[in-house]
Amino acid sequence: MTFTSSVPVFLLAACLTATTALAQKPAASAAPKPPTNDDCLACHGDPSATGASGRSVAVLPDKFAASIHGQSGIACVDCHADLARSADFPHGEKLAPAACANCHADPAAQYDAGVHAVARRASKQSVAAACKDCHGTHEIRSSKDPDSLTYHLNLPATCGRCHGNADIIRRGRIAIGDVVAQFQDSIHGQALSKSGLMVAPDCKDCHNAHDIKRKNDPGSKVFRTSVPATCGKCHEGIQRRYQHGVHGDALAKGRPDAPVCVTCHSAHQIQRTEGSAWKAHVLRECGTCHPESTRTFRDTFHGQETQLGFMRVATCADCHGAHDIYPKSDARSMVSSARVVETCRKCHPGSSASFAKYDPHADRHSHARNPMLFYASKFMEALLIGVFAFFGIHTALWASRAVKPDVHVKPRRPDAGRRSQE
Amino acid sequence: MDDTRATPVEPTAYQRFDRYNRLLHGVLMFSFLGLAFTGMPLLFSDAAWAVRLAGLFGGGRSAGIVHRTFAVLLIACFVLHVWRLMHRLYVKKDLEVLWGPESMTPQPRDVVEMLAHLRWFLRLGPQPRFDHFTYWEKFDYWAVFWGMGIIGGSGLVLWFPEFFSKLLPGSWFNIALLVHGEEGLLAVGFIFTIHFFNSHLRPDKFPMDPVIFTGRVSHHELMEERPAEYERLQRAHRLDEIEVGPAPGWVPTLAKFVALVAVTFGLVMVGLIVYAVLFARL
């Protein structure tokens, strides 16, 4: 060990440096100097270096040299600032945490306002992420570096180290569960991991990198009323249509039940909308707010077919539109009297005004909506009940009569009952 | 059957259904079962079995194609039947098609016989003396005839809605869909329970009456079950006109097999419907 200079001299030097050359790097101060990186690596550069507890304390020199801090000539004691003033080497086991905020004040302030910092302040035992949990320690790279933990294509896996870890999910009481698995299977996750699309969002694009807030926090990018703007950063055209439509209008008017993007598409399990799976799924989504419409849809041909898994028939969005849904009374609506024939023609090219009088949501129980159907339904019910009641009784009587032949009942007319027993 | 063997002087059998009608009934059975099994999944699409059953036909789309194929077959049956009736009526001038004991037309005697039959059920009177067609056979016939018109007609509307929208407003398609389904349910329920019982499963016929397959009734059967017909034909000396030899040996065997399969499928369908009505709809 080379750092064995006497404590008083070192302290004096440190005090002088603090008053005269505060802004300068410690290396520039007068002797005795704080340890240089080479000093540190003399011990820590050994890959087998361990602390008293047996935990590895190795810092691989080439890994550090390749990191953004190594590249920009940051000294070990810039982050491990308590060692800059220490003269007692080998130093103690317990060190103060690396002081990232000294240089990275803005991200640190953002982080401090975020959900991870809040959780860590609330409990000493918190498993919430600190800087190093996402960025790594000595091997930190720029987030633009493809090898970085926070590189666009790598971030979901990095978040997944906690948000895909069953133990941490349980201990951190993370209600949403293994959200990274959900995301990986979604259209966004697939676009990132399978297609390698840099335009596809990773976690931070919706949640922020440092200033991550809970979805019920009005300051969050994923707070209900902020969701359309967050999605609209990429899906601007959709956002515009949504804003004009009945759902966006309801949101703008402050209706608490107005659906936003994630209400129908989910937050992390967003699917392609071309496939059958989505068509089946969105029926249930629409049905959570429009149960009557789903019920009457189920009672007619389109709904019966989709129930059987044949999805090449009209479902909600085929007739009503997806984002620019308007009330039927609005001429812009796809089911308005002005546009309904054109809408039917998407599947039924020979549609006419007469054809479009078909009611895809006919309700046989509603006299007000479908009077003819109502009476037809009542007639059919009476017919079925009448036929089955009469023949049910007829059959029951016949069966009971036939299993017990009339051995001891005398026929009224001697010639009528048993005639040919030869 | 044994009686006819025991009295060899009597003719072996009388013909009740000719080959044309037996064949039509065979095609009718086959297509009806096919229509039931491809149609009921749509009507009970909210039941779990419906999805599986449609899956057996390759899913909703191909079940629909199979359904329409069977429909064409059944419509062909219907046309051939009506064609033959018209031929008998207009070419052969056979007015017995319209009225009398050999006609399917409901007549006053049917009401009388039905009431007498009900009295007999309750042990209040003797068994009625039936002729060629009983009242329940006529009901079966007209139920199918009416069903063909209603279900076939509404089915065509649903098959070609764009064409029919030139003749009817689209709101009628809603009625066509309702009527098609409910009539289908009525037909399936009726054939697979009431018709099966009346014709095959009742104790004196159990497990089946092969007459629709063999076309033949024994001398004993005719005298026992249709005494009025027997006496009428005897009086008119027409019994020998319908006398036929025994059916070829394979016919009863095939008949038993076909009937067993049909009854089994039919009862399974009834079971599925009852299950859906009790558990999926309530």
PDB file of N, CA and C in Angstrom, chain A residues 153 187-198 200 272:
ATOM      1  N   LEU A 153     -33.000  -0.033 -27.196  1.00  0.00           N
ATOM      2  CA  LEU A 153     -33.399  -1.424 -27.417  1.00  0.00           C
ATOM      3  C   LEU A 153     -33.188  -2.290 -26.176  1.00  0.00           C
ATOM      4  N   ILE A 187     -47.388  -5.237 -29.239  1.00  0.00           N
ATOM      5  CA  ILE A 187     -46.919  -4.751 -30.543  1.00  0.00           C
ATOM      6  C   ILE A 187     -45.682  -3.872 -30.367  1.00  0.00           C
ATOM      7  N   HIS A 188     -45.623  -3.104 -29.280  1.00  0.00           N
ATOM      8  CA  HIS A 188     -44.456  -2.250 -29.055  1.00  0.00           C
ATOM      9  C   HIS A 188     -43.232  -3.085 -28.707  1.00  0.00           C
ATOM     10  N   GLY A 189     -43.420  -4.061 -27.813  1.00  0.00           N
ATOM     11  CA  GLY A 189     -42.312  -4.933 -27.424  1.00  0.00           C
ATOM     12  C   GLY A 189     -41.776  -5.719 -28.602  1.00  0.00           C
ATOM     13  N   GLN A 190     -42.685  -6.221 -29.425  1.00  0.00           N
ATOM     14  CA  GLN A 190     -42.269  -6.993 -30.595  1.00  0.00           C
ATOM     15  C   GLN A 190     -41.547  -6.109 -31.603  1.00  0.00           C
ATOM     16  N   ALA A 191     -42.046  -4.878 -31.743  1.00  0.00           N
ATOM     17  CA  ALA A 191     -41.409  -3.947 -32.683  1.00  0.00           C
ATOM     18  C   ALA A 191     -39.981  -3.639 -32.247  1.00  0.00           C
ATOM     19  N   LEU A 192     -39.785  -3.551 -30.937  1.00  0.00           N
ATOM     20  CA  LEU A 192     -38.431  -3.286 -30.416  1.00  0.00           C
ATOM     21  C   LEU A 192     -37.541  -4.517 -30.526  1.00  0.00           C
ATOM     22  N   SER A 193     -38.018  -5.615 -29.917  1.00  0.00           N
ATOM     23  CA  SER A 193     -37.125  -6.765 -29.753  1.00  0.00           C
ATOM     24  C   SER A 193     -37.041  -7.597 -31.025  1.00  0.00           C
ATOM     25  N   LYS A 194     -38.149  -7.704 -31.773  1.00  0.00           N
ATOM     26  CA  LYS A 194     -38.142  -8.578 -32.940  1.00  0.00           C
ATOM     27  C   LYS A 194     -37.753  -7.797 -34.194  1.00  0.00           C
ATOM     28  N   SER A 195     -38.392  -6.648 -34.358  1.00  0.00           N
ATOM     29  CA  SER A 195     -38.130  -5.878 -35.573  1.00  0.00           C
ATOM     30  C   SER A 195     -36.996  -4.874 -35.390  1.00  0.00           C
ATOM     31  N   GLY A 196     -36.574  -4.649 -34.138  1.00  0.00           N
ATOM     32  CA  GLY A 196     -35.482  -3.713 -33.888  1.00  0.00           C
ATOM     33  C   GLY A 196     -35.793  -2.288 -34.310  1.00  0.00           C
ATOM     34  N   LEU A 197     -37.053  -1.900 -34.186  1.00  0.00           N
ATOM     35  CA  LEU A 197     -37.473  -0.572 -34.642  1.00  0.00           C
ATOM     36  C   LEU A 197     -37.137   0.482 -33.598  1.00  0.00           C
ATOM     37  N   MET A 198     -36.303   1.433 -33.981  1.00  0.00           N
ATOM     38  CA  MET A 198     -35.949   2.482 -33.037  1.00  0.00           C
ATOM     39  C   MET A 198     -37.105   3.445 -32.796  1.00  0.00           C
ATOM     40  N   ALA A 200     -40.138   2.475 -32.231  1.00  0.00           N
ATOM     41  CA  ALA A 200     -41.069   1.872 -31.277  1.00  0.00           C
ATOM     42  C   ALA A 200     -40.712   2.341 -29.876  1.00  0.00           C
ATOM     43  N   ARG A 272     -51.779  -6.000 -32.326  1.00  0.00           N
ATOM     44  CA  ARG A 272     -52.073  -5.565 -33.696  1.00  0.00           C
ATOM     45  C   ARG A 272     -53.579  -5.516 -33.844  1.00  0.00           C
TER      46      ARG A 272
END
